[in-house]
Amino acid sequence: MQTDPTAKLQGKPGASPTSVARRKFLNSIAAAAGTGCLLTLGALVAGRPAAANPAQALRPPGALAEEDFLAACVRCGLCVRDCPYDTLKLAPFGGAVANGTPYFTARQVACEMCDDIPCVKACPTGALTPKLNDIHEAKMGLAVLSDHETCLNFLGLRCDVCYRVCPVIDQAITLENVHNQRSDRHAMLLPTVHSDHCTGCGKCEKACVLPEPAIKVMPIALAKGKLPAHYRKGWEEKAKHGGSLIGDQVEMPVRGMEGKAYGDSRVDGQAGGLNSGWKP
Amino acid sequence: MRPGAEAVRIKGWFGAHRWLVLRRISQLTVLALFLSGPWFGVWIAKGNLVSSLTLGVLPLTDPYLFVQSLAAGFMPAATALIGAAIVVAFYVLFGGRLYCAWVCPVNAVTDAAAWLRRRLGLKSGRVPDANTRYWVLAGSLLAAAATSSLVWEAVNPVTIVQRSLIFGLGGSLAVVFAIFAYDLLVASRGWCGHLCPMGAFYGLLGQKSLLRITADQRGACDDCMDCFTVCPEPQVIRPALKKAGQDSPLILDRDCTNCGRCIDVCGRNVFHFTHRFDQRSDS
């Protein structure tokens, strides 16, 4: 009691017991507030880096946009429990993904795109939105053929594995037939992702035969570009309005192409010109 | 002499540890209900203590997390709302901090630290003000509102430990050890009694709860101080036992965790469980 600084005050003239009690109370409140604020600040600092997940950590189907998801997900793991394929994991403390939230890594286990979407059904809060009824509407991410230099199809081989494992084959991934200029006698069938159909399930990334996949599923915000709002695509406008908006074009004659429709640059028959006439 | 030694002599070992044993059984049972699924494929309770589904029908949601979600600007769906309502109703009736003593797995850690502290005779330390937990509680909600995310969940040791136990995640041993070390070496009963915002929240919830402990036989008290020594919130005992500021023998403080350790260690049977309208007293 002797070392208590407030005890000394009691001897001072003018320091009534109530003012001592008040001072003591205010001191304790200040200390409590200080510690409380420090702890919360610590939480803010510790929680901040997790606001941006690593690109390989994909959210389950139906997950709200990341900022909303972090407000909505109570980290109960019910989605993880109801995932029949053990695709989903809960982020451990101290990892790169926000502590306790569900995610999956496509290269390890991809989403099997269950028709009944059990993870969404299991979510008690709606962090995985119940508005997602059709798994084909899911946007877990977007597959990107990120490396044209190692993709076997780009090297002229017929790998096609990503295309063949795609649950939305011929819509989310198509093979585009392109002339192989290196051999000049073959076709290249290039895997091409279409963002309006890709669900980001990650099966293509999982199945890619390379040691490091050439096709990867990324968060949409990372993968997708954006056209400026004022851009119009001429061919779309033309189809919408049943004709060109600016009328027919003036056709200029092209030497050697006389008698061909405008834009038709195909050369047929004779040797030379654009067609070397080479036959295997 | 160790606290409760007299009680052991009079009531026998089990008589002097009855509520403690029941409490450990309760804590382990809750954990076992969650672990039976992942360990043995018997799914009783899915999820964790933040939100769960028992036997496929009973949803339970931690109201503190629910409120944080609201503060972050998200209205959780009906299942979580119903789950939170059930939990709130239960703890309003039976005492909010019943959760701390009978369910929360961190309790075993802090009890162990307190026990070791007593055995080693550690008296030193710097204990933060008991009101700090309310500041942390308010801070966690403010931080959620300011950042629109459940900030406190990035560091909340209680949920980190629960999740790690139930989902078998690594990385939580450090958290458990930190709490243990803090309670043992820095602040006596520091985490549960002074900092934990979940305890503060459940305390506020059960402020007017029906289930209470009463010092109805306080006339028999011989001032051995054993109850004060073992109680995780010793300040709650004095008003009831010593008629300090109240005449009622009921322990009415919201910080009381209803753990029943005071009942166990008292050789004179001063304390009992009762309801809040029971004013019987021998003095």
Coordinates of C-alpha atoms in Angstrom, one line a residue:
Chain A
M1 CA 0.0 0.0 0.0
Q2 CA 2.9 2.3 0.8
T3 CA 4.3 2.1 -2.8
D4 CA 0.8 2.8 -4.3
P5 CA 1.2 6.4 -5.7
T6 CA -2.4 7.2 -4.9
A7 CA -1.8 6.4 -1.2
K8 CA 0.5 9.4 -1.0
L9 CA -2.2 11.6 -2.4
Q10 CA -4.5 10.8 0.5
G11 CA -2.1 12.7 2.8
K12 CA -2.2 15.8 0.6
P13 CA -4.4 18.6 1.6
G14 CA -7.2 19.2 -0.9
A15 CA -7.2 15.6 -2.2
S16 CA -10.5 14.3 -1.0
P17 CA -11.1 10.5 -1.0
T18 CA -13.5 10.9 -3.9
S19 CA -11.0 12.6 -6.1
V20 CA -8.4 9.9 -5.3
A21 CA -11.0 7.3 -6.2
R22 CA -11.8 9.1 -9.3
R23 CA -8.1 9.4 -10.2
K24 CA -7.6 5.7 -9.6
F25 CA -10.6 4.9 -11.7
L26 CA -9.5 7.1 -14.6
N27 CA -6.0 5.7 -14.4
S28 CA -7.3 2.1 -14.6
I29 CA -9.7 3.1 -17.5
A30 CA -6.8 4.7 -19.4
A31 CA -4.6 1.6 -18.9
A32 CA -7.4 -0.7 -20.0
A33 CA -8.2 1.5 -23.0
G34 CA -4.5 1.6 -23.9
T35 CA -4.0 -2.2 -23.7
G36 CA -7.3 -2.8 -25.5
C37 CA -6.4 -0.5 -28.4
L38 CA -2.9 -2.0 -28.6
L39 CA -4.3 -5.5 -28.9
T40 CA -6.8 -4.4 -31.5
L41 CA -4.1 -2.6 -33.5
G42 CA -2.0 -5.8 -33.3
A43 CA -5.0 -7.7 -34.8
L44 CA -5.3 -5.1 -37.5
V45 CA -1.6 -5.4 -38.4
A46 CA -1.7 -9.2 -38.3
G47 CA -5.0 -9.3 -40.3
R48 CA -4.1 -6.9 -43.0
P49 CA -1.7 -9.0 -45.1
A50 CA -4.2 -11.7 -45.3
A51 CA -6.6 -9.4 -47.1
A52 CA -4.9 -10.3 -50.4
N53 CA -4.7 -14.1 -50.8
P54 CA -2.0 -15.7 -52.8
A55 CA -3.1 -16.2 -56.4
Q56 CA -3.1 -20.0 -56.1
A57 CA -5.5 -20.0 -53.2
L58 CA -8.9 -20.2 -54.7
R59 CA -12.2 -19.7 -52.9
P60 CA -15.0 -22.3 -53.0
P61 CA -17.8 -21.9 -55.5
G62 CA -20.2 -19.1 -54.7
A63 CA -17.8 -17.2 -52.5
L64 CA -18.5 -13.5 -52.3
A65 CA -16.0 -11.0 -53.6
E66 CA -12.9 -11.3 -51.3
E67 CA -13.6 -8.1 -49.3
D68 CA -17.2 -9.2 -48.6
F69 CA -16.1 -12.8 -48.0
L70 CA -13.8 -11.7 -45.2
A71 CA -16.8 -10.0 -43.5
A72 CA -19.1 -12.9 -44.1
C73 CA -17.1 -16.0 -43.5
V74 CA -17.1 -17.0 -39.8
R75 CA -14.5 -19.6 -40.4
C76 CA -16.5 -22.6 -39.2
G77 CA -15.3 -25.1 -41.8
L78 CA -18.7 -26.5 -42.5
C79 CA -18.0 -26.2 -46.3
V80 CA -14.8 -28.1 -45.8
R81 CA -16.6 -30.9 -44.0
D82 CA -19.3 -31.2 -46.6
C83 CA -16.9 -31.2 -49.6
P84 CA -17.1 -34.9 -50.7
Y85 CA -13.7 -34.8 -52.4
D86 CA -11.7 -33.1 -49.6
T87 CA -10.9 -30.3 -52.0
L88 CA -11.4 -27.5 -49.5
K89 CA -9.0 -26.7 -46.7
L90 CA -9.1 -24.3 -43.8
A91 CA -6.3 -21.9 -43.7
P92 CA -4.1 -22.4 -40.7
F93 CA -2.9 -19.7 -38.4
G94 CA 0.2 -17.9 -39.7
G95 CA -0.3 -18.9 -43.3
A96 CA -0.7 -16.6 -46.3
V97 CA -4.5 -17.1 -46.5
A98 CA -6.8 -15.3 -44.0
N99 CA -6.7 -17.4 -40.8
G100 CA -9.5 -20.1 -40.7
T101 CA -11.0 -19.3 -44.1
P102 CA -11.6 -22.1 -46.7
Y103 CA -9.6 -22.3 -49.9
F104 CA -8.3 -24.9 -52.4
T105 CA -5.2 -25.2 -54.5
A106 CA -6.2 -26.4 -58.0
R107 CA -2.8 -28.0 -58.7
Q108 CA -3.3 -30.3 -55.6
V109 CA -7.0 -31.0 -55.6
A110 CA -9.3 -29.4 -58.1
C111 CA -13.0 -28.7 -57.6
E112 CA -15.2 -31.6 -58.9
M113 CA -18.1 -29.2 -59.6
C114 CA -20.8 -31.3 -57.8
D115 CA -24.3 -30.7 -59.2
D116 CA -25.8 -30.2 -55.8
I117 CA -22.9 -27.9 -54.6
P118 CA -22.8 -29.2 -51.0
C119 CA -20.3 -26.6 -49.8
V120 CA -22.7 -23.8 -50.7
K121 CA -25.5 -25.7 -49.0
A122 CA -23.4 -26.1 -45.8
C123 CA -22.5 -22.5 -45.4
P124 CA -24.5 -21.1 -42.5
T125 CA -23.8 -17.4 -43.2
G126 CA -24.1 -17.1 -46.9
A127 CA -20.5 -16.3 -47.4
L128 CA -20.9 -18.9 -50.1
T129 CA -23.9 -17.3 -51.7
P130 CA -27.0 -19.6 -51.9
K131 CA -27.8 -17.7 -55.1
L132 CA -25.5 -20.1 -56.9
N133 CA -27.8 -22.9 -58.0
D134 CA -26.0 -24.0 -61.1
I135 CA -22.3 -25.0 -60.6
H136 CA -21.7 -24.0 -64.2
E137 CA -22.3 -20.4 -63.1
A138 CA -19.5 -20.6 -60.5
K139 CA -16.6 -18.2 -60.9
M140 CA -13.9 -19.6 -58.6
G141 CA -11.3 -18.1 -60.8
L142 CA -10.3 -18.1 -64.5
A143 CA -8.0 -20.5 -66.2
V144 CA -5.3 -18.7 -68.1
L145 CA -2.9 -20.4 -70.5
S146 CA -0.2 -18.4 -68.9
D147 CA 2.8 -19.9 -70.7
H148 CA 2.7 -20.3 -74.4
E149 CA 6.4 -21.2 -74.5
T150 CA 6.0 -24.5 -72.7
C151 CA 2.5 -25.5 -73.6
L152 CA 2.9 -28.7 -75.7
N153 CA 0.2 -27.7 -78.1
F154 CA 1.9 -24.5 -78.8
L155 CA 5.1 -26.5 -79.5
G156 CA 3.0 -28.3 -82.1
L157 CA 2.3 -31.5 -80.2
R158 CA -1.2 -33.0 -79.6
C159 CA -1.4 -32.9 -75.8
D160 CA -4.9 -31.5 -75.3
V161 CA -5.0 -32.8 -71.7
C162 CA -6.4 -29.6 -70.3
Y163 CA -9.0 -29.5 -73.0
R164 CA -10.1 -33.1 -72.5
V165 CA -10.4 -32.9 -68.7
C166 CA -12.4 -29.7 -68.8
P167 CA -15.9 -30.4 -67.3
V168 CA -17.2 -27.6 -69.7
I169 CA -15.3 -29.0 -72.7
D170 CA -15.7 -27.1 -76.0
Q171 CA -17.2 -24.1 -74.1
A172 CA -14.7 -23.1 -71.4
I173 CA -11.8 -24.5 -73.4
T174 CA -11.7 -24.9 -77.1
L175 CA -8.9 -26.0 -79.4
E176 CA -8.3 -23.3 -82.0
N177 CA -6.9 -24.6 -85.3
V178 CA -3.9 -22.5 -86.4
H179 CA -1.3 -23.0 -89.1
N180 CA 2.0 -24.2 -87.8
Q181 CA 4.4 -21.8 -89.4
R182 CA 7.5 -23.6 -88.0
S183 CA 6.9 -26.8 -89.9
D184 CA 4.6 -25.0 -92.4
R185 CA 2.8 -28.3 -93.0
H186 CA 1.0 -28.9 -89.7
A187 CA -1.7 -27.4 -87.6
M188 CA -1.4 -26.2 -84.1
L189 CA -4.5 -26.8 -81.9
L190 CA -4.2 -24.1 -79.3
P191 CA -6.1 -24.5 -76.0
T192 CA -8.2 -21.3 -75.7
V193 CA -10.1 -20.4 -72.5
H194 CA -13.4 -18.6 -72.7
S195 CA -14.1 -16.6 -69.6
D196 CA -17.9 -16.7 -70.0
H197 CA -17.9 -20.4 -69.5
C198 CA -14.9 -21.1 -67.3
T199 CA -15.8 -21.9 -63.7
G200 CA -12.3 -21.8 -62.4
C201 CA -12.6 -25.4 -61.1
G202 CA -8.9 -25.9 -61.8
K203 CA -9.1 -29.4 -63.4
C204 CA -7.0 -28.1 -66.4
E205 CA -4.3 -26.9 -64.1
K206 CA -4.4 -30.1 -62.1
A207 CA -4.1 -32.2 -65.2
C208 CA -1.4 -30.3 -67.1
V209 CA 1.3 -32.8 -67.9
L210 CA 4.2 -30.3 -67.4
P211 CA 6.1 -30.3 -64.1
E212 CA 4.9 -26.7 -63.7
P213 CA 1.5 -26.2 -65.4
A214 CA 1.3 -23.9 -68.5
I215 CA -2.3 -23.3 -67.7
K216 CA -3.2 -21.9 -64.3
V217 CA -6.4 -20.8 -62.6
M218 CA -6.1 -17.3 -61.2
P219 CA -8.4 -15.1 -59.3
I220 CA -10.6 -13.3 -61.9
A221 CA -9.4 -9.9 -60.8
L222 CA -5.8 -11.0 -61.5
A223 CA -6.5 -12.8 -64.8
K224 CA -9.0 -10.6 -66.6
G225 CA -8.3 -7.5 -68.6
K226 CA -11.0 -4.8 -69.1
L227 CA -12.0 -2.9 -72.2
P228 CA -12.7 0.8 -71.8
A229 CA -16.5 1.4 -71.3
H230 CA -16.9 3.3 -74.6
Y231 CA -15.5 0.5 -76.8
R232 CA -17.9 -1.1 -79.3
K233 CA -17.1 -4.1 -81.4
G234 CA -18.0 -3.4 -85.0
W235 CA -19.1 -6.9 -85.8
E236 CA -21.3 -7.1 -82.8
E237 CA -23.0 -3.8 -83.5
K238 CA -23.4 -4.9 -87.1
A239 CA -25.2 -8.1 -86.0
K240 CA -27.3 -6.2 -83.5
H241 CA -28.5 -3.6 -86.0
G242 CA -28.7 -5.9 -89.0
G243 CA -26.1 -4.0 -90.9
S244 CA -23.1 -1.7 -90.7
L245 CA -23.8 1.5 -88.8
I246 CA -21.7 3.6 -91.1
G247 CA -23.0 2.2 -94.4
D248 CA -21.1 0.2 -97.0
Q249 CA -17.4 0.6 -97.4
V250 CA -15.8 2.0 -100.5
E251 CA -14.0 -0.9 -102.1
M252 CA -10.5 -0.2 -103.4
P253 CA -9.2 -2.6 -106.1
V254 CA -6.2 -4.7 -105.1
R255 CA -3.8 -5.7 -107.7
G256 CA -4.1 -9.4 -108.6
M257 CA -7.3 -9.7 -106.6
E258 CA -9.6 -8.3 -109.2
G259 CA -12.9 -10.1 -109.3
K260 CA -12.8 -11.2 -105.7
A261 CA -15.0 -10.1 -102.9
Y262 CA -13.7 -7.3 -100.7
G263 CA -11.6 -8.8 -97.9
D264 CA -11.1 -12.2 -99.5
S265 CA -7.4 -12.4 -99.9
R266 CA -7.2 -16.1 -100.7
V267 CA -5.1 -16.9 -103.7
D268 CA -5.9 -20.1 -105.5
G269 CA -4.5 -22.1 -108.3
Q270 CA -1.4 -20.5 -109.7
A271 CA 2.0 -21.0 -108.1
G272 CA 3.8 -18.1 -106.6
G273 CA 2.2 -15.2 -104.8
L274 CA 1.1 -15.9 -101.3
N275 CA 0.7 -19.6 -101.9
S276 CA 4.0 -21.3 -102.5
G277 CA 2.2 -24.3 -103.9
W278 CA 4.3 -26.7 -101.9
K279 CA 2.8 -30.2 -101.4
P280 CA 4.2 -32.8 -99.0
Chain B
M1 CA -1.2 -25.7 2.6
R2 CA -2.8 -26.3 -0.8
P3 CA -6.2 -24.9 -1.3
G4 CA -8.9 -27.5 -0.9
A5 CA -6.8 -29.7 1.4
E6 CA -9.4 -29.4 4.1
A7 CA -12.2 -30.1 1.7
V8 CA -10.4 -33.2 0.5
R9 CA -10.1 -34.3 4.1
I10 CA -13.7 -33.7 4.9
K11 CA -15.5 -34.6 1.6
G12 CA -13.0 -37.0 0.1
W13 CA -11.0 -36.4 -3.2
F14 CA -14.0 -36.7 -5.5
G15 CA -16.2 -34.6 -3.2
A16 CA -13.6 -31.9 -3.4
H17 CA -13.1 -32.1 -7.2
R18 CA -16.7 -33.0 -8.3
W19 CA -17.4 -29.8 -10.4
L20 CA -13.9 -29.8 -11.7
V21 CA -14.2 -33.4 -12.9
L22 CA -17.6 -32.7 -14.4
R23 CA -16.3 -29.6 -16.1
R24 CA -13.3 -31.4 -17.7
I25 CA -15.8 -34.1 -18.8
S26 CA -18.0 -31.4 -20.3
Q27 CA -15.1 -29.8 -22.2
L28 CA -13.8 -33.1 -23.5
T29 CA -17.3 -34.2 -24.5
V30 CA -17.8 -31.1 -26.5
L31 CA -14.5 -31.6 -28.2
A32 CA -15.2 -35.3 -28.7
L33 CA -18.5 -34.5 -30.4
F34 CA -16.6 -32.5 -33.0
L35 CA -13.7 -35.0 -33.3
S36 CA -15.8 -38.2 -33.7
G37 CA -16.5 -37.2 -37.3
P38 CA -13.0 -36.6 -38.6
W39 CA -11.4 -39.3 -36.4
F40 CA -13.9 -42.1 -36.6
G41 CA -16.4 -41.1 -39.3
V42 CA -19.2 -40.7 -36.8
W43 CA -20.6 -37.3 -37.6
I44 CA -22.3 -35.8 -34.6
A45 CA -21.3 -32.1 -34.7
K46 CA -19.9 -30.7 -37.8
G47 CA -18.0 -27.4 -38.0
N48 CA -16.5 -25.8 -34.9
L49 CA -17.5 -23.8 -31.9
V50 CA -17.9 -20.7 -34.1
S51 CA -20.6 -22.3 -36.1
S52 CA -21.7 -25.9 -36.2
L53 CA -24.5 -28.3 -37.3
T54 CA -25.3 -31.1 -34.9
L55 CA -26.8 -34.3 -36.2
G56 CA -27.7 -32.4 -39.4
V57 CA -30.5 -30.4 -37.7
L58 CA -29.3 -28.2 -34.9
P59 CA -27.4 -25.1 -36.0
L60 CA -25.3 -23.2 -33.4
T61 CA -23.5 -20.0 -34.0
D62 CA -21.2 -18.0 -31.8
P63 CA -23.1 -14.7 -31.2
Y64 CA -19.8 -12.8 -30.8
L65 CA -18.7 -13.8 -34.3
F66 CA -22.2 -13.1 -35.6
V67 CA -22.0 -9.6 -34.1
Q68 CA -18.6 -9.0 -35.6
S69 CA -20.0 -10.0 -39.0
L70 CA -22.8 -7.5 -38.5
A71 CA -20.3 -4.8 -37.6
A72 CA -18.3 -5.6 -40.7
G73 CA -21.5 -4.8 -42.7
F74 CA -22.7 -8.3 -43.5
M75 CA -26.0 -9.7 -42.5
P76 CA -25.5 -13.5 -42.1
A77 CA -28.1 -15.9 -43.6
A78 CA -31.0 -17.4 -41.6
T79 CA -29.1 -20.6 -40.5
A80 CA -26.5 -18.5 -38.7
L81 CA -29.1 -16.2 -37.3
I82 CA -31.1 -19.1 -35.8
G83 CA -27.9 -20.7 -34.5
A84 CA -26.9 -17.5 -32.8
A85 CA -30.4 -17.1 -31.3
I86 CA -30.3 -20.6 -29.8
V87 CA -26.9 -19.9 -28.3
V88 CA -27.9 -16.5 -26.9
A89 CA -31.1 -17.9 -25.3
F90 CA -29.1 -20.7 -23.7
Y91 CA -26.4 -18.5 -22.2
V92 CA -28.8 -15.7 -21.2
L93 CA -30.6 -18.4 -19.1
F94 CA -27.6 -20.3 -17.7
G95 CA -24.9 -17.7 -17.4
G96 CA -22.8 -16.4 -20.3
R97 CA -19.5 -17.4 -18.9
L98 CA -20.7 -21.0 -18.5
Y99 CA -19.2 -21.1 -21.9
C100 CA -15.7 -20.1 -20.6
A101 CA -15.7 -22.7 -17.8
W102 CA -17.6 -25.6 -19.4
V103 CA -17.0 -25.4 -23.2
C104 CA -14.0 -23.3 -24.2
P105 CA -10.9 -25.5 -24.6
V106 CA -8.6 -22.6 -23.7
N107 CA -9.9 -22.9 -20.1
A108 CA -7.9 -26.1 -19.6
V109 CA -4.7 -24.2 -20.6
T110 CA -5.3 -21.2 -18.4
D111 CA -6.4 -23.4 -15.5
A112 CA -3.1 -25.4 -15.9
A113 CA -1.1 -22.1 -15.9
A114 CA -3.0 -20.9 -12.7
W115 CA -2.4 -24.3 -11.1
L116 CA 1.3 -24.2 -11.9
R117 CA 1.5 -20.6 -10.7
R118 CA 0.1 -21.7 -7.3
R119 CA 2.4 -24.7 -7.1
L120 CA 5.4 -22.6 -7.9
G121 CA 4.3 -19.8 -5.6
L122 CA 4.6 -17.2 -8.3
K123 CA 3.3 -13.9 -7.0
S124 CA 4.9 -11.4 -9.3
G125 CA 3.6 -10.2 -12.6
R126 CA 1.8 -7.3 -14.2
V127 CA -1.9 -7.9 -14.6
P128 CA -3.8 -5.6 -17.0
D129 CA -7.0 -4.0 -15.7
A130 CA -10.0 -6.4 -15.8
N131 CA -11.9 -3.8 -18.0
T132 CA -9.3 -4.3 -20.8
R133 CA -11.4 -7.1 -22.2
Y134 CA -14.3 -4.7 -22.8
W135 CA -11.9 -2.4 -24.7
V136 CA -10.7 -5.3 -26.7
L137 CA -14.3 -6.3 -27.3
A138 CA -15.3 -2.8 -28.5
G139 CA -12.0 -2.5 -30.5
S140 CA -12.7 -5.8 -32.3
L141 CA -16.1 -4.6 -33.4
L142 CA -14.8 -1.1 -34.4
A143 CA -11.9 -2.8 -36.3
A144 CA -14.5 -5.0 -38.1
A145 CA -16.6 -2.0 -39.0
A146 CA -13.6 0.1 -40.1
T147 CA -12.1 -2.6 -42.4
S148 CA -15.3 -4.5 -43.3
S149 CA -13.7 -7.8 -42.3
L150 CA -13.5 -10.0 -39.2
V151 CA -10.1 -8.5 -38.1
W152 CA -10.1 -10.1 -34.6
E153 CA -10.4 -13.6 -36.2
A154 CA -6.9 -13.1 -37.6
V155 CA -5.5 -13.4 -34.1
N156 CA -8.2 -14.6 -31.8
P157 CA -6.4 -17.4 -29.8
V158 CA -9.7 -19.0 -28.7
T159 CA -11.0 -19.7 -32.2
I160 CA -7.5 -20.5 -33.4
V161 CA -7.1 -23.2 -30.7
Q162 CA -10.6 -24.6 -31.3
R163 CA -10.2 -24.8 -35.1
S164 CA -6.7 -26.3 -34.8
L165 CA -8.0 -29.0 -32.4
I166 CA -11.1 -29.8 -34.5
F167 CA -9.5 -29.5 -38.0
G168 CA -6.1 -30.8 -37.1
L169 CA -4.4 -27.7 -38.3
G170 CA -0.9 -26.9 -37.3
G171 CA 0.4 -23.5 -36.1
S172 CA -1.7 -23.3 -32.9
L173 CA 0.7 -24.8 -30.4
A174 CA 2.6 -21.5 -30.4
V175 CA -0.7 -19.8 -29.5
V176 CA -1.5 -22.2 -26.7
F177 CA 2.0 -21.8 -25.4
A178 CA 1.8 -18.0 -25.6
I179 CA -1.4 -18.0 -23.5
F180 CA 0.1 -20.5 -21.1
A181 CA 3.3 -18.5 -20.7
Y182 CA 1.4 -15.2 -20.4
D183 CA -0.8 -16.6 -17.6
L184 CA 2.0 -18.3 -15.8
L185 CA 4.8 -15.7 -16.0
V186 CA 3.2 -12.3 -16.7
A187 CA -0.3 -12.0 -15.5
S188 CA -2.2 -14.2 -13.1
R189 CA -5.4 -15.3 -14.8
G190 CA -4.4 -12.8 -17.4
W191 CA -6.0 -14.1 -20.6
C192 CA -9.5 -15.3 -19.5
G193 CA -9.9 -12.8 -16.6
H194 CA -8.6 -9.6 -18.2
L195 CA -8.2 -9.8 -22.0
C196 CA -10.4 -12.3 -23.8
P197 CA -13.2 -10.4 -25.6
M198 CA -15.2 -13.6 -26.0
G199 CA -15.4 -14.0 -22.2
A200 CA -16.4 -10.3 -22.0
F201 CA -19.1 -10.8 -24.6
Y202 CA -20.5 -14.0 -22.9
G203 CA -20.3 -12.2 -19.5
L204 CA -22.5 -9.3 -20.8
L205 CA -24.8 -11.9 -22.3
G206 CA -25.4 -13.8 -19.1
Q207 CA -25.6 -10.7 -16.9
K208 CA -29.1 -11.6 -15.6
S209 CA -28.8 -15.3 -16.0
L210 CA -30.9 -17.7 -13.9
L211 CA -28.2 -20.1 -12.9
R212 CA -26.1 -18.6 -10.0
I213 CA -23.8 -19.7 -7.3
T214 CA -24.9 -18.7 -3.8
A215 CA -22.9 -18.4 -0.6
D216 CA -25.9 -19.5 1.4
Q217 CA -23.9 -21.0 4.2
R218 CA -21.7 -18.0 4.6
G219 CA -22.1 -18.2 8.4
A220 CA -19.9 -21.3 8.3
C221 CA -17.0 -19.5 6.5
D222 CA -13.8 -19.7 8.5
D223 CA -11.9 -17.3 6.2
C224 CA -9.5 -20.0 4.9
M225 CA -9.4 -18.1 1.6
D226 CA -9.3 -21.3 -0.4
C227 CA -12.2 -20.1 -2.6
F228 CA -10.5 -16.8 -3.4
T229 CA -7.3 -18.7 -4.3
V230 CA -8.9 -21.1 -6.8
C231 CA -11.5 -18.7 -8.2
P232 CA -10.6 -17.4 -11.7
E233 CA -12.4 -14.2 -10.9
P234 CA -12.0 -13.9 -7.1
Q235 CA -13.4 -10.4 -6.9
V236 CA -16.9 -11.8 -7.6
I237 CA -17.0 -13.7 -4.3
R238 CA -16.6 -10.9 -1.8
P239 CA -20.0 -9.2 -2.2
A240 CA -21.8 -12.4 -1.7
L241 CA -19.6 -14.0 1.0
K242 CA -18.8 -10.9 3.0
K243 CA -22.0 -8.8 2.4
A244 CA -19.8 -6.2 0.7
G245 CA -22.3 -3.8 -1.0
Q246 CA -25.1 -6.4 -1.2
D247 CA -27.1 -8.4 1.3
S248 CA -27.9 -11.2 -1.0
P249 CA -25.8 -14.4 -0.7
L250 CA -25.9 -14.8 -4.6
I251 CA -22.8 -14.2 -6.7
L252 CA -24.3 -11.8 -9.1
D253 CA -21.2 -10.6 -10.9
R254 CA -21.3 -11.2 -14.7
D255 CA -17.7 -12.3 -14.6
C256 CA -18.5 -15.4 -12.5
T257 CA -17.9 -18.4 -14.8
N258 CA -20.1 -20.8 -12.9
C259 CA -17.2 -23.2 -12.8
G260 CA -18.1 -24.4 -9.3
R261 CA -14.5 -24.6 -8.0
C262 CA -15.5 -22.6 -4.9
I263 CA -18.1 -25.2 -4.1
D264 CA -15.4 -27.9 -4.5
V265 CA -12.6 -26.4 -2.4
C266 CA -14.8 -25.2 0.5
G267 CA -14.5 -27.6 3.4
R268 CA -17.5 -25.9 5.1
N269 CA -20.0 -26.3 2.2
V270 CA -20.6 -22.6 2.0
F271 CA -21.4 -22.5 -1.7
H272 CA -24.1 -24.1 -3.8
F273 CA -25.6 -23.9 -7.3
T274 CA -29.0 -22.3 -7.3
H275 CA -31.2 -19.9 -9.3
R276 CA -31.1 -16.1 -9.0
F277 CA -34.3 -15.7 -7.0
D278 CA -33.1 -18.0 -4.2
Q279 CA -32.3 -15.6 -1.4
R280 CA -32.0 -18.2 1.3
S281 CA -29.1 -17.6 3.6
D282 CA -27.9 -18.7 7.0
S283 CA -26.8 -15.2 8.0

